[in-house]
PDB file of C-alpha atoms in Angstrom:
ATOM      1  CA  MET A   1       0.212  -0.106   0.079  1.00 92.00           C
ATOM      2  CA  GLU A   2       1.373   3.419  -0.788  1.00 94.00           C
ATOM      3  CA  THR A   3       1.926   5.676   1.693  1.00 96.00           C
ATOM      4  CA  LEU A   4       0.612   9.668   1.668  1.00 97.00           C
ATOM      5  CA  GLN A   5       3.439  12.068   1.250  1.00 97.00           C
ATOM      6  CA  SER A   6       1.600  15.379   1.185  1.00 97.00           C
ATOM      7  CA  VAL A   7      -1.449  17.416   0.595  1.00 96.00           C
ATOM      8  CA  ALA A   8      -0.344  18.008  -2.755  1.00 96.00           C
ATOM      9  CA  HIS A   9       0.132  14.002  -3.064  1.00 97.00           C
ATOM     10  CA  PHE A  10      -3.456  13.170  -1.667  1.00 97.00           C
ATOM     11  CA  GLU A  11      -4.751  16.231  -4.552  1.00 96.00           C
ATOM     12  CA  GLN A  12      -2.605  14.373  -7.298  1.00 96.00           C
ATOM     13  CA  LEU A  13      -3.852  11.088  -6.364  1.00 96.00           C
ATOM     14  CA  LYS A  14      -7.501  11.499  -6.037  1.00 95.00           C
ATOM     15  CA  ASN A  15      -7.640  12.945  -9.497  1.00 96.00           C
ATOM     16  CA  GLU A  16      -5.710  10.115 -11.075  1.00 92.00           C
ATOM     17  CA  GLY A  17      -8.340   7.611 -11.060  1.00 92.00           C
ATOM     18  CA  LYS A  18      -9.660   4.706  -9.001  1.00 96.00           C
ATOM     19  CA  VAL A  19      -8.157   5.596  -5.316  1.00 97.00           C
ATOM     20  CA  ILE A  20      -9.153   4.314  -2.111  1.00 98.00           C
ATOM     21  CA  PHE A  21      -7.552   6.518   1.113  1.00 98.00           C
ATOM     22  CA  VAL A  22      -7.377   4.380   4.262  1.00 97.00           C
ATOM     23  CA  PHE A  23      -7.195   6.581   7.361  1.00 96.00           C
ATOM     24  CA  SER A  24      -5.299   4.985  10.215  1.00 95.00           C
ATOM     25  CA  ALA A  25      -2.922   5.514  13.053  1.00 94.00           C
ATOM     26  CA  ASN A  26       0.013   3.437  14.675  1.00 92.00           C
ATOM     27  CA  TRP A  27      -1.879   3.801  17.884  1.00 95.00           C
ATOM     28  CA  CYS A  28      -5.186   2.437  16.759  1.00 92.00           C
ATOM     29  CA  PRO A  29      -5.863  -1.189  17.766  1.00 92.00           C
ATOM     30  CA  ASP A  30      -8.949  -1.602  15.287  1.00 91.00           C
ATOM     31  CA  CYS A  31      -6.214  -0.144  12.379  1.00 91.00           C
ATOM     32  CA  ARG A  32      -4.019  -2.886  13.482  1.00 91.00           C
ATOM     33  CA  PHE A  33      -6.484  -5.408  13.169  1.00 94.00           C
ATOM     34  CA  ILE A  34      -6.956  -4.935   9.342  1.00 94.00           C
ATOM     35  CA  ASP A  35      -3.590  -4.870   8.413  1.00 93.00           C
ATOM     36  CA  PRO A  36      -2.791  -8.583   8.160  1.00 94.00           C
ATOM     37  CA  PHE A  37      -5.451  -8.943   5.793  1.00 96.00           C
ATOM     38  CA  MET A  38      -5.389  -5.931   3.794  1.00 96.00           C
ATOM     39  CA  PRO A  39      -2.675  -6.672   1.420  1.00 96.00           C
ATOM     40  CA  GLU A  40      -5.440  -9.630   0.086  1.00 96.00           C
ATOM     41  CA  VAL A  41      -7.900  -7.166  -0.177  1.00 97.00           C
ATOM     42  CA  GLU A  42      -5.598  -5.210  -2.154  1.00 96.00           C
ATOM     43  CA  GLU A  43      -4.932  -8.117  -4.292  1.00 96.00           C
ATOM     44  CA  LYS A  44      -8.234  -8.852  -4.978  1.00 96.00           C
ATOM     45  CA  PHE A  45      -8.988  -5.142  -6.279  1.00 97.00           C
ATOM     46  CA  LYS A  46      -6.003  -4.454  -8.596  1.00 94.00           C
ATOM     47  CA  GLU A  47      -7.774  -1.714 -10.339  1.00 95.00           C
ATOM     48  CA  ILE A  48      -7.698   0.272  -7.329  1.00 96.00           C
ATOM     49  CA  THR A  49      -4.835   2.343  -5.687  1.00 97.00           C
ATOM     50  CA  PHE A  50      -4.894   2.000  -2.182  1.00 97.00           C
ATOM     51  CA  VAL A  51      -3.496   4.761  -0.110  1.00 98.00           C
ATOM     52  CA  TYR A  52      -2.436   4.847   3.529  1.00 97.00           C
ATOM     53  CA  VAL A  53      -3.135   8.160   5.128  1.00 98.00           C
ATOM     54  CA  ASP A  54      -1.534   8.597   8.768  1.00 97.00           C
ATOM     55  CA  ARG A  55      -4.598  10.640  10.738  1.00 95.00           C
ATOM     56  CA  ASP A  56      -2.045  12.402  13.052  1.00 95.00           C
ATOM     57  CA  GLN A  57      -0.001  13.677  10.232  1.00 97.00           C
ATOM     58  CA  PHE A  58      -2.722  14.867   8.002  1.00 97.00           C
ATOM     59  CA  ILE A  59      -5.078  15.825  10.360  1.00 96.00           C
ATOM     60  CA  ASP A  60      -6.203  18.782   8.147  1.00 95.00           C
ATOM     61  CA  ILE A  61      -7.284  16.007   5.213  1.00 96.00           C
ATOM     62  CA  CYS A  62      -9.384  14.386   7.833  1.00 96.00           C
ATOM     63  CA  VAL A  63     -11.336  17.540   8.938  1.00 95.00           C
ATOM     64  CA  GLU A  64     -11.958  18.560   5.501  1.00 95.00           C
ATOM     65  CA  ASN A  65     -13.147  15.142   4.535  1.00 95.00           C
ATOM     66  CA  ASP A  66     -15.234  14.382   7.864  1.00 93.00           C
ATOM     67  CA  ILE A  67     -13.020  11.559   8.749  1.00 92.00           C
ATOM     68  CA  PHE A  68     -13.112  11.661  12.467  1.00 88.00           C
ATOM     69  CA  GLY A  69     -13.093   7.830  13.535  1.00 88.00           C
ATOM     70  CA  ILE A  70     -10.699   5.197  12.126  1.00 92.00           C
ATOM     71  CA  PRO A  71     -10.076   3.143  10.527  1.00 94.00           C
ATOM     72  CA  SER A  72     -11.785   4.990   7.602  1.00 94.00           C
ATOM     73  CA  PHE A  73     -11.833   4.520   3.646  1.00 96.00           C
ATOM     74  CA  LEU A  74     -12.504   7.078   1.061  1.00 97.00           C
ATOM     75  CA  ALA A  75     -12.866   6.345  -2.250  1.00 97.00           C
ATOM     76  CA  PHE A  76     -12.287   8.519  -5.453  1.00 97.00           C
ATOM     77  CA  ASN A  77     -12.431   8.025  -9.360  1.00 97.00           C
ATOM     78  CA  LYS A  78     -10.730  10.927 -11.199  1.00 95.00           C
ATOM     79  CA  GLY A  79     -11.363  13.312  -8.483  1.00 95.00           C
ATOM     80  CA  THR A  80     -14.968  12.548  -7.724  1.00 96.00           C
ATOM     81  CA  GLU A  81     -16.032  11.007  -4.482  1.00 96.00           C
ATOM     82  CA  THR A  82     -17.586   7.706  -4.936  1.00 97.00           C
ATOM     83  CA  GLY A  83     -17.846   6.397  -1.422  1.00 96.00           C
ATOM     84  CA  ARG A  84     -17.041   6.398   2.123  1.00 95.00           C
ATOM     85  CA  PHE A  85     -17.118   3.555   4.825  1.00 95.00           C
ATOM     86  CA  VAL A  86     -16.267   6.123   8.096  1.00 87.00           C
ATOM     87  CA  SER A  87     -17.099   5.115  11.314  1.00 75.00           C
ATOM     88  CA  LYS A  88     -14.922   4.307  14.629  1.00 70.00           C
ATOM     89  CA  ASP A  89     -16.161   0.811  14.685  1.00 75.00           C
ATOM     90  CA  ARG A  90     -13.831  -2.084  13.844  1.00 84.00           C
ATOM     91  CA  LYS A  91     -14.217  -3.491  10.282  1.00 93.00           C
ATOM     92  CA  THR A  92     -14.022  -7.020   9.159  1.00 93.00           C
ATOM     93  CA  GLN A  93     -12.519  -8.010   6.058  1.00 95.00           C
ATOM     94  CA  GLN A  94     -15.898  -9.041   4.345  1.00 95.00           C
ATOM     95  CA  GLU A  95     -17.120  -5.260   5.315  1.00 95.00           C
ATOM     96  CA  ILE A  96     -14.064  -3.565   3.252  1.00 96.00           C
ATOM     97  CA  GLU A  97     -14.502  -5.881   0.458  1.00 96.00           C
ATOM     98  CA  ASN A  98     -18.092  -5.096   0.277  1.00 96.00           C
ATOM     99  CA  PHE A  99     -17.410  -1.523   0.378  1.00 96.00           C
ATOM    100  CA  VAL A 100     -14.352  -1.796  -2.168  1.00 97.00           C
ATOM    101  CA  ALA A 101     -16.684  -4.114  -4.941  1.00 96.00           C
ATOM    102  CA  GLN A 102     -18.891  -0.849  -4.726  1.00 94.00           C
ATOM    103  CA  GLN A 103     -16.507   1.488  -6.017  1.00 92.00           C
TER     104      GLN A 103
END
């Protein structure tokens, strides 16, 4: 999974094609829960770029996009938001795959 480098990088990626931003933090237990199976999710959906966003490093992006709970997923296709899976709840692999499949 690619890691977001800057706000400019966020703007560039969201306009390029199908991308899902994965908002997370290293101190978040529910975020660590999804780590083992995210490579499998990425493998199933190769047409989508997955980008890790450190919530603490990019708090302004979180606020601008109403991301207050983590882990959360924000999907774009060529600059248009196509979906969001945003909550503070722990997410299962099946829930994440169901969301990604709709993008």
